[in-house]
Amino acid sequence: MFKKYHTIFSLIIIWAIGFIIYSNSFRGDFQFDDYTTIVSNPYIKNIYRSHELFTYSPLRFISNFTFTINYYLGKNNVFGYHLVNFSIHAVNAALIFILIRLLIQTPFIVRENKLFLLVVALICSLLFISHPIQTQAVNYISQRSILLAAMFYLLVLILLTKAHLDQIYTRKRSIFYLLAILAFPIALLTKEIIFTLPVAILMINIFFFTKKVRISYNNIAIFLPFALISGLIVFLLHQSLFDTPIPRLHYFLTQIGVLKTYIRLLVLPFNLHLDYNYPITTSFFNLHTIFSLLFLLLIISGGFFMFNKNRFISFGIFLFFLTLTIESSFIPLNDVIFEHRLYLPSVSFFMVIAGILQIITNKIHRNSTISVKLLWSIIVIILVIYTRITYQRNNIWNSDYTLWLDSALKSPYKARPHDGLGVAYLKQNKLKEAADQFQIAVFLDNDYFRAYNNLGVLYEYDGKLEVAEAFYRKSIEKAIHNSASTRNLENLQDRLKILQ
């Protein structure tokens, strides 16, 4: 009876626990980039002109279209947006369960206790849905793009794994393969991380269906259509993935340390916050970078070493680095670190956990002196800890005040958290507290034009129009293409003319 219904039973457990953990997140405010992506974004306001989303952001079309549907159904009611984000997160947890179950059935996985190995998939899914690192991707509505990208990423891998496992049934195999090809171009319109999927497809074939590492005609035949579609999408949409807000070398050197931080956050998810004050590394010759690189090389070496011993662990290690290549390599982004960038790579972490649990379950099968109860106790304790931290993080994400206060306390020497906290105070009509935070922001970063603009807004609201004008001009001086300050200054000047 359990064998027949264990999938449904497992999914109910995953979704029920996930819903309980995120039950306090559905009324959270719009945060940070949500205002430009959703609240004040004219492109999502008319569902009948959704084709214009291609003009706005072609490689995020699917993600933005879901915002269009949300807006059509509930305008700016945050509940609907949060409900969709959580639902996608729950689907992803289910897809991880299915993918691990399928990979357990592949030829080169040692499985002495088949029933308990099925439980491994459930454990990994529960760890995924409850892990505190996911709170940013789930609560930060604008990051629905990474949730959708992960969903399509996992779906394509599942379809191709099914195609491999059904080699005897040629027609069935062709259907799974065709569905994967059809899903892929849709996936490419969610987030740029999908461009790593063709390599992940090749890795699935090599790690789970090939005895030795080799590139065969079969591997190339599977890989090539996805690679060609990727190139075609980039060509047709004229998108560049190579803007350089930070020098490439400096960004790459910084990411060596960031990758180590990401691994630490997966293993020990403590001290989480929105806006990390991570220093830019400009030279390889510093101890932090050298030790971080040695640490990463040790892990990569472990991936090679484990290939013939445990394919789950080996695959998870290499998939982790693969899924971070877009955002943590030579392609500079404005911010060097964000927790939501770990959402899809965290799947790799749980693949490694699956491999470790596979080893443990095989030992339990051979040696009854190893306590199953002890293993379950450890897992339950970890889940309880994860649940507690995740629930607390959801509370912090519920308002811009608590979010930016948390970040300002954890990144006290970075301007943006203080500016964000100042805006939160301004919304509460606490002008003195807001002014103090804006002043701290410009003290920490004299070129932070947003804080000057916000000081202008504050003093204009307080009736000190000449002071406000000076701050607007200062903001424009720091960033000449700053449209918000330019617009605010023009409106203020019109107001001054009327008063004269």
XYZ file of C-alpha atoms in Angstrom:
500
model
C 0.000 0.000 0.000
C 2.847 2.407 0.865
C 4.619 1.681 -2.429
C 1.457 2.587 -4.317
C 0.719 5.827 -2.516
C 4.101 6.924 -1.154
C 4.586 9.653 -3.808
C 1.257 11.334 -3.017
C 1.822 10.876 0.709
C 5.326 12.370 0.452
C 4.128 15.368 -1.557
C 1.380 16.062 0.980
C 3.995 16.041 3.758
C 6.305 18.369 1.795
C 3.573 20.871 0.941
C 1.973 20.790 4.401
C 5.260 21.471 6.180
C 6.162 24.124 3.604
C 2.823 25.877 4.059
C 3.215 25.916 7.840
C 6.740 27.339 7.565
C 5.705 30.108 5.151
C 2.257 30.774 6.632
C 3.485 34.077 8.077
C 4.852 35.353 4.753
C 1.711 35.977 2.707
C 1.088 39.540 3.932
C 4.645 40.815 3.601
C 5.171 44.221 1.986
C 6.639 44.865 -1.437
C 10.370 45.247 -0.899
C 13.386 46.829 -2.569
C 13.193 46.268 -6.373
C 9.551 45.147 -6.111
C 8.544 48.792 -6.531
C 10.256 49.182 -9.913
C 9.547 45.619 -11.076
C 5.878 45.535 -10.039
C 4.309 48.525 -8.273
C 5.423 51.283 -10.674
C 6.072 49.126 -13.732
C 3.672 50.168 -16.540
C 4.545 47.093 -18.625
C 2.737 44.687 -16.298
C -0.393 46.823 -15.889
C -2.196 45.768 -19.098
C -2.597 42.058 -19.742
C -3.826 42.784 -23.282
C -0.474 44.366 -24.169
C 1.703 41.671 -22.661
C 3.766 41.468 -25.856
C 5.382 44.756 -24.759
C 7.129 42.820 -21.982
C 9.595 41.717 -24.667
C 10.603 45.365 -24.984
C 10.967 45.728 -21.228
C 13.041 42.608 -20.478
C 13.053 39.831 -23.107
C 14.901 37.219 -21.055
C 12.481 37.698 -18.145
C 9.296 37.609 -20.252
C 7.729 34.589 -18.510
C 8.519 35.933 -15.050
C 7.097 39.363 -15.845
C 4.040 37.851 -17.509
C 3.177 36.100 -14.224
C 3.296 39.540 -12.562
C 0.911 40.776 -15.262
C -1.526 37.993 -14.355
C -1.142 38.804 -10.648
C -1.838 42.481 -11.308
C -4.834 41.679 -13.509
C -6.381 39.496 -10.791
C -5.549 41.511 -7.688
C -3.776 44.756 -8.608
C -1.182 45.457 -5.862
C -2.616 43.060 -3.288
C 0.548 41.378 -2.011
C -1.238 38.185 -0.960
C -1.613 36.926 -4.526
C 2.026 37.599 -5.364
C 3.259 35.805 -2.245
C 0.885 32.895 -2.821
C 2.278 32.353 -6.326
C 5.877 32.577 -5.100
C 5.254 30.026 -2.370
C 3.361 27.738 -4.745
C 6.295 27.681 -7.170
C 8.638 26.974 -4.246
C 6.417 24.056 -3.194
C 6.365 22.725 -6.768
C 10.157 22.911 -6.862
C 10.401 20.878 -3.663
C 8.169 18.257 -5.292
C 10.320 18.268 -8.437
C 13.438 17.680 -6.345
C 11.708 14.700 -4.745
C 10.850 13.298 -8.187
C 14.305 13.973 -9.661
C 16.170 12.305 -6.795
C 13.800 9.333 -6.938
C 14.513 8.960 -10.647
C 18.263 9.326 -10.249
C 18.209 6.621 -7.568
C 16.968 4.253 -10.294
C 19.876 5.002 -12.673
C 22.454 2.270 -13.454
C 25.428 3.540 -11.457
C 23.769 4.239 -8.111
C 24.468 1.681 -5.380
C 21.175 0.874 -3.667
C 21.063 -1.861 -1.077
C 17.998 -0.563 0.742
C 15.608 0.639 -1.961
C 12.755 1.585 0.362
C 14.909 3.755 2.599
C 16.557 5.397 -0.411
C 13.103 6.573 -1.466
C 12.872 8.246 1.922
C 16.153 10.022 1.063
C 14.285 11.919 -1.668
C 11.654 12.997 0.863
C 14.282 14.148 3.365
C 16.118 16.223 0.742
C 12.870 17.836 -0.403
C 11.933 18.735 3.163
C 15.380 20.223 3.754
C 15.038 22.227 0.537
C 11.602 23.673 1.277
C 12.521 24.553 4.865
C 16.096 25.808 4.389
C 16.420 29.437 5.577
C 18.511 30.443 2.542
C 15.345 30.171 0.424
C 13.533 32.932 2.329
C 14.921 35.714 0.156
C 13.895 34.045 -3.117
C 10.401 33.255 -1.779
C 9.647 36.492 0.131
C 11.315 38.883 -2.308
C 8.540 38.911 -4.911
C 10.739 40.208 -7.741
C 12.875 37.089 -7.450
C 10.066 34.952 -8.831
C 12.334 34.704 -11.873
C 14.752 32.411 -10.027
C 11.855 30.312 -8.683
C 10.517 29.831 -12.211
C 13.981 29.198 -13.632
C 14.567 26.490 -11.028
C 11.181 24.945 -11.816
C 11.920 24.661 -15.543
C 15.509 23.575 -14.861
C 14.331 20.684 -12.704
C 11.478 19.838 -15.072
C 13.793 19.501 -18.080
C 16.233 17.338 -16.092
C 13.340 15.115 -14.959
C 12.018 14.708 -18.508
C 15.444 13.783 -19.860
C 16.108 11.375 -16.988
C 12.752 9.729 -17.710
C 13.715 9.495 -21.381
C 16.952 7.724 -20.426
C 15.218 5.329 -18.039
C 12.598 4.398 -20.644
C 15.088 3.321 -23.302
C 13.137 0.161 -24.108
C 9.942 2.073 -24.936
C 11.123 4.129 -27.930
C 7.904 6.118 -28.408
C 7.636 7.000 -24.729
C 11.278 8.048 -24.659
C 10.768 10.298 -27.704
C 7.809 12.009 -26.034
C 9.818 12.837 -22.899
C 12.707 14.145 -24.991
C 10.382 16.263 -27.144
C 8.695 17.728 -24.062
C 12.112 18.684 -22.685
C 13.014 20.451 -25.937
C 9.668 22.300 -25.936
C 10.072 23.367 -22.293
C 13.602 24.666 -22.812
C 12.899 27.834 -24.880
C 10.172 28.774 -22.387
C 12.683 28.279 -19.585
C 15.131 30.636 -21.310
C 12.600 33.451 -20.864
C 12.640 33.193 -17.056
C 16.223 34.017 -16.027
C 19.707 33.916 -17.541
C 20.809 31.039 -15.296
C 18.955 28.701 -17.685
C 21.839 29.110 -20.138
C 23.765 26.633 -17.952
C 21.086 23.962 -18.462
C 22.591 22.383 -21.632
C 25.748 21.574 -19.664
C 23.652 20.170 -16.792
C 21.869 17.959 -19.330
C 25.222 16.660 -20.542
C 26.279 16.076 -16.932
C 23.148 14.023 -16.167
C 24.000 11.763 -19.084
C 27.666 11.382 -18.087
C 27.225 11.023 -14.320
C 24.219 8.710 -14.206
C 24.143 6.835 -17.509
C 27.818 6.442 -18.467
C 30.323 4.136 -16.802
C 33.325 6.320 -17.612
C 33.641 10.015 -18.362
C 33.556 10.351 -22.128
C 31.856 12.514 -24.716
C 29.986 10.150 -27.029
C 27.895 10.849 -30.118
C 24.843 10.150 -27.966
C 25.908 12.827 -25.467
C 26.475 15.343 -28.246
C 23.129 14.497 -29.875
C 21.317 15.197 -26.596
C 23.326 18.330 -25.762
C 23.356 20.002 -29.190
C 19.648 20.979 -29.602
C 19.607 22.736 -26.236
C 22.874 24.565 -26.969
C 21.570 25.696 -30.372
C 18.296 26.943 -28.879
C 20.279 28.936 -26.273
C 22.355 30.607 -28.966
C 19.295 31.328 -31.092
C 17.413 32.980 -28.221
C 20.363 35.273 -27.429
C 20.755 36.156 -31.122
C 17.066 36.887 -31.696
C 16.646 38.970 -28.562
C 19.989 40.765 -28.963
C 20.738 40.308 -25.290
C 24.211 40.801 -23.851
C 25.189 38.890 -20.740
C 28.443 40.773 -20.467
C 27.857 44.264 -19.075
C 30.674 45.284 -16.764
C 29.707 47.521 -13.806
C 32.792 46.127 -12.005
C 36.097 45.194 -13.721
C 35.915 41.533 -14.708
C 39.086 40.504 -12.895
C 38.055 42.225 -9.663
C 34.608 40.638 -9.845
C 36.085 37.181 -10.443
C 38.546 37.515 -7.565
C 35.723 38.685 -5.297
C 33.576 35.717 -6.299
C 36.243 33.298 -5.045
C 35.438 34.474 -1.530
C 31.717 34.787 -2.260
C 31.532 31.118 -3.300
C 33.039 30.118 0.032
C 30.455 32.314 1.776
C 27.663 30.679 -0.224
C 28.810 27.227 0.901
C 28.918 28.422 4.501
C 25.369 29.788 4.191
C 24.134 26.422 2.926
C 25.833 24.459 5.691
C 25.278 27.016 8.474
C 22.399 29.331 7.479
C 22.928 31.941 10.179
C 23.273 35.740 10.087
C 21.187 35.977 6.914
C 20.267 39.423 5.599
C 19.349 41.323 2.475
C 22.329 43.547 1.765
C 25.807 42.167 2.476
C 28.711 44.598 2.758
C 31.131 42.429 0.800
C 34.464 44.075 -0.112
C 35.668 44.035 -3.727
C 38.893 42.051 -4.114
C 41.394 43.793 -6.391
C 44.373 41.460 -6.009
C 44.845 37.724 -5.841
C 47.617 38.098 -3.296
C 45.659 38.269 -0.062
C 45.165 35.477 2.433
C 41.367 35.423 2.273
C 41.334 34.906 -1.496
C 44.125 32.316 -1.425
C 42.529 30.269 1.358
C 39.104 30.538 -0.298
C 40.544 29.288 -3.590
C 42.278 26.366 -1.870
C 39.000 25.501 -0.137
C 37.109 25.538 -3.448
C 39.798 23.469 -5.187
C 39.571 20.923 -2.368
C 35.822 20.596 -2.936
C 36.262 20.302 -6.713
C 38.920 17.621 -6.158
C 36.401 15.819 -3.971
C 33.981 15.908 -6.894
C 36.484 14.081 -9.107
C 37.395 11.652 -6.326
C 33.761 10.745 -5.618
C 32.817 10.098 -9.260
C 33.381 6.340 -9.032
C 32.368 6.130 -5.365
C 29.142 8.137 -5.225
C 27.706 9.811 -8.318
C 25.203 11.875 -6.314
C 27.950 13.657 -4.382
C 30.129 14.150 -7.453
C 27.235 15.436 -9.562
C 26.056 17.779 -6.803
C 29.503 19.360 -6.425
C 29.931 20.090 -10.123
C 26.311 21.214 -10.576
C 26.776 23.710 -7.734
C 29.634 25.455 -9.498
C 27.889 25.211 -12.869
C 24.700 26.926 -11.678
C 26.747 29.796 -10.243
C 28.806 30.445 -13.387
C 26.446 33.139 -14.713
C 26.438 35.224 -11.521
C 29.716 34.235 -9.839
C 32.418 34.192 -12.502
C 33.690 36.714 -15.074
C 30.287 38.296 -15.781
C 30.089 41.284 -13.408
C 26.825 42.276 -11.744
C 26.133 45.394 -9.698
C 25.950 43.404 -6.446
C 28.555 40.732 -5.800
C 26.425 38.653 -3.425
C 22.732 37.967 -2.853
C 21.129 35.048 -1.021
C 18.518 34.459 -3.729
C 21.318 33.514 -6.143
C 21.718 30.336 -4.093
C 18.180 29.118 -4.770
C 18.943 26.850 -7.737
C 22.528 26.019 -6.641
C 21.085 24.844 -3.322
C 19.542 21.933 -5.252
C 23.126 20.761 -5.781
C 23.736 20.929 -2.048
C 20.785 18.627 -1.451
C 22.105 16.276 -4.140
C 25.258 15.991 -2.035
C 23.089 15.387 1.039
C 21.290 12.647 -0.921
C 24.646 11.031 -1.670
C 25.711 11.186 1.963
C 22.386 9.714 3.089
C 22.762 7.013 0.438
C 26.104 5.988 1.967
C 24.602 6.022 5.463
C 21.548 3.982 4.455
C 23.735 1.375 2.787
C 25.781 1.094 5.991
C 22.582 0.756 8.007
C 21.506 -2.043 5.686
C 24.784 -3.901 6.297
C 25.361 -3.039 9.939
C 22.410 -3.109 12.292
C 24.479 -1.541 15.092
C 24.154 1.846 13.408
C 21.056 3.408 14.835
C 18.322 4.414 12.407
C 16.687 6.290 15.269
C 19.823 8.407 15.737
C 19.847 9.337 12.047
C 16.176 10.305 12.133
C 16.705 12.291 15.327
C 19.481 14.329 13.692
C 17.350 14.999 10.607
C 14.343 16.057 12.698
C 16.526 18.400 14.780
C 17.920 20.004 11.611
C 14.409 20.433 10.201
C 13.216 22.040 13.442
C 16.172 24.459 13.403
C 15.577 25.291 9.736
C 11.865 25.834 10.384
C 12.514 28.185 13.283
C 15.054 30.311 11.388
C 12.910 30.414 8.232
C 9.826 31.469 10.190
C 11.836 34.236 11.883
C 13.251 35.422 8.543
C 9.724 35.576 7.118
C 8.747 37.917 9.955
C 11.703 40.155 9.143
C 10.688 40.254 5.470
C 7.125 41.274 6.372
C 7.860 45.022 6.488
C 10.443 47.316 4.959
C 11.233 48.684 8.427
C 12.175 45.307 9.947
C 13.996 44.246 6.771
C 16.184 47.336 6.494
C 16.730 47.589 10.255
C 18.007 44.008 10.220
C 20.282 44.776 7.277
C 21.556 48.056 8.731
C 22.469 46.269 11.963
C 24.306 43.520 10.068
C 25.926 45.811 7.457
C 26.444 48.983 9.525
C 29.131 50.382 7.207
C 27.167 50.108 3.963
C 25.132 53.074 2.727
C 22.177 51.308 1.088
C 20.722 49.630 4.223
C 20.729 52.975 6.057
C 19.070 54.651 3.079
C 16.444 51.897 2.993
C 15.851 52.259 6.730
C 15.530 56.016 6.254
C 12.800 55.490 3.643
C 11.003 53.155 6.060
C 11.143 55.841 8.779
C 9.909 58.436 6.282
C 6.853 56.279 5.524
C 6.149 56.251 9.272
C 6.450 60.073 9.337
C 9.497 59.835 11.620
C 11.391 62.658 9.941
C 14.265 62.996 12.405
C 15.046 59.280 12.391
C 14.794 59.242 8.594
C 17.123 62.234 8.223
C 19.657 60.594 10.550
C 19.721 57.433 8.426
C 20.061 59.377 5.160
C 22.925 61.377 6.649
C 24.644 58.172 7.759
C 24.263 56.851 4.205
C 25.955 59.886 2.595
C 28.639 59.856 5.288
C 29.450 56.227 4.450
C 29.274 56.820 0.687
C 29.573 60.427 -0.448
C 28.476 59.419 -3.967
C 25.292 57.625 -2.925
C 22.880 59.806 -4.900
C 19.691 58.078 -3.697
C 20.259 59.267 -0.128
C 20.643 62.877 -1.340
C 17.410 62.521 -3.305
C 15.632 61.109 -0.256
C 16.896 63.995 1.866
C 15.371 66.280 -0.746
C 12.059 64.431 -0.499
C 12.176 64.654 3.297
C 12.876 68.403 3.434
C 10.322 69.145 0.725
C 7.740 67.251 2.773
C 8.842 69.247 5.836
C 8.332 72.531 3.965
C 12.030 73.434 3.683
C 11.961 73.869 -0.067
C 15.337 75.591 -0.585
C 17.103 72.861 1.382
C 15.238 70.223 -0.617
C 16.299 71.888 -3.885
C 19.949 71.804 -2.802
C 19.767 68.076 -2.072
C 18.050 67.328 -5.394
C 20.831 69.201 -7.188
C 23.432 67.314 -5.179
C 21.819 64.017 -6.163
C 21.864 64.988 -9.858
C 25.485 66.088 -9.518
C 26.394 62.619 -8.225
C 24.407 60.823 -10.954
C 23.573 62.988 -13.955
C 21.158 60.450 -15.460
C 19.232 60.201 -12.199
C 15.676 60.584 -13.494
C 13.993 60.539 -10.061
C 15.944 63.536 -8.761
C 15.580 65.386 -12.071
C 11.814 64.900 -11.964
C 11.642 65.891 -8.285
C 13.690 69.036 -8.955
C 11.489 70.059 -11.888
C 8.329 69.575 -9.814
C 9.830 71.539 -6.929
C 10.850 74.420 -9.209
C 7.318 74.565 -10.610
C 6.041 74.684 -7.053
C 8.461 77.513 -6.146
C 7.320 79.546 -9.174
C 3.719 79.273 -8.024
C 4.676 80.413 -4.514
C 6.636 83.465 -5.766
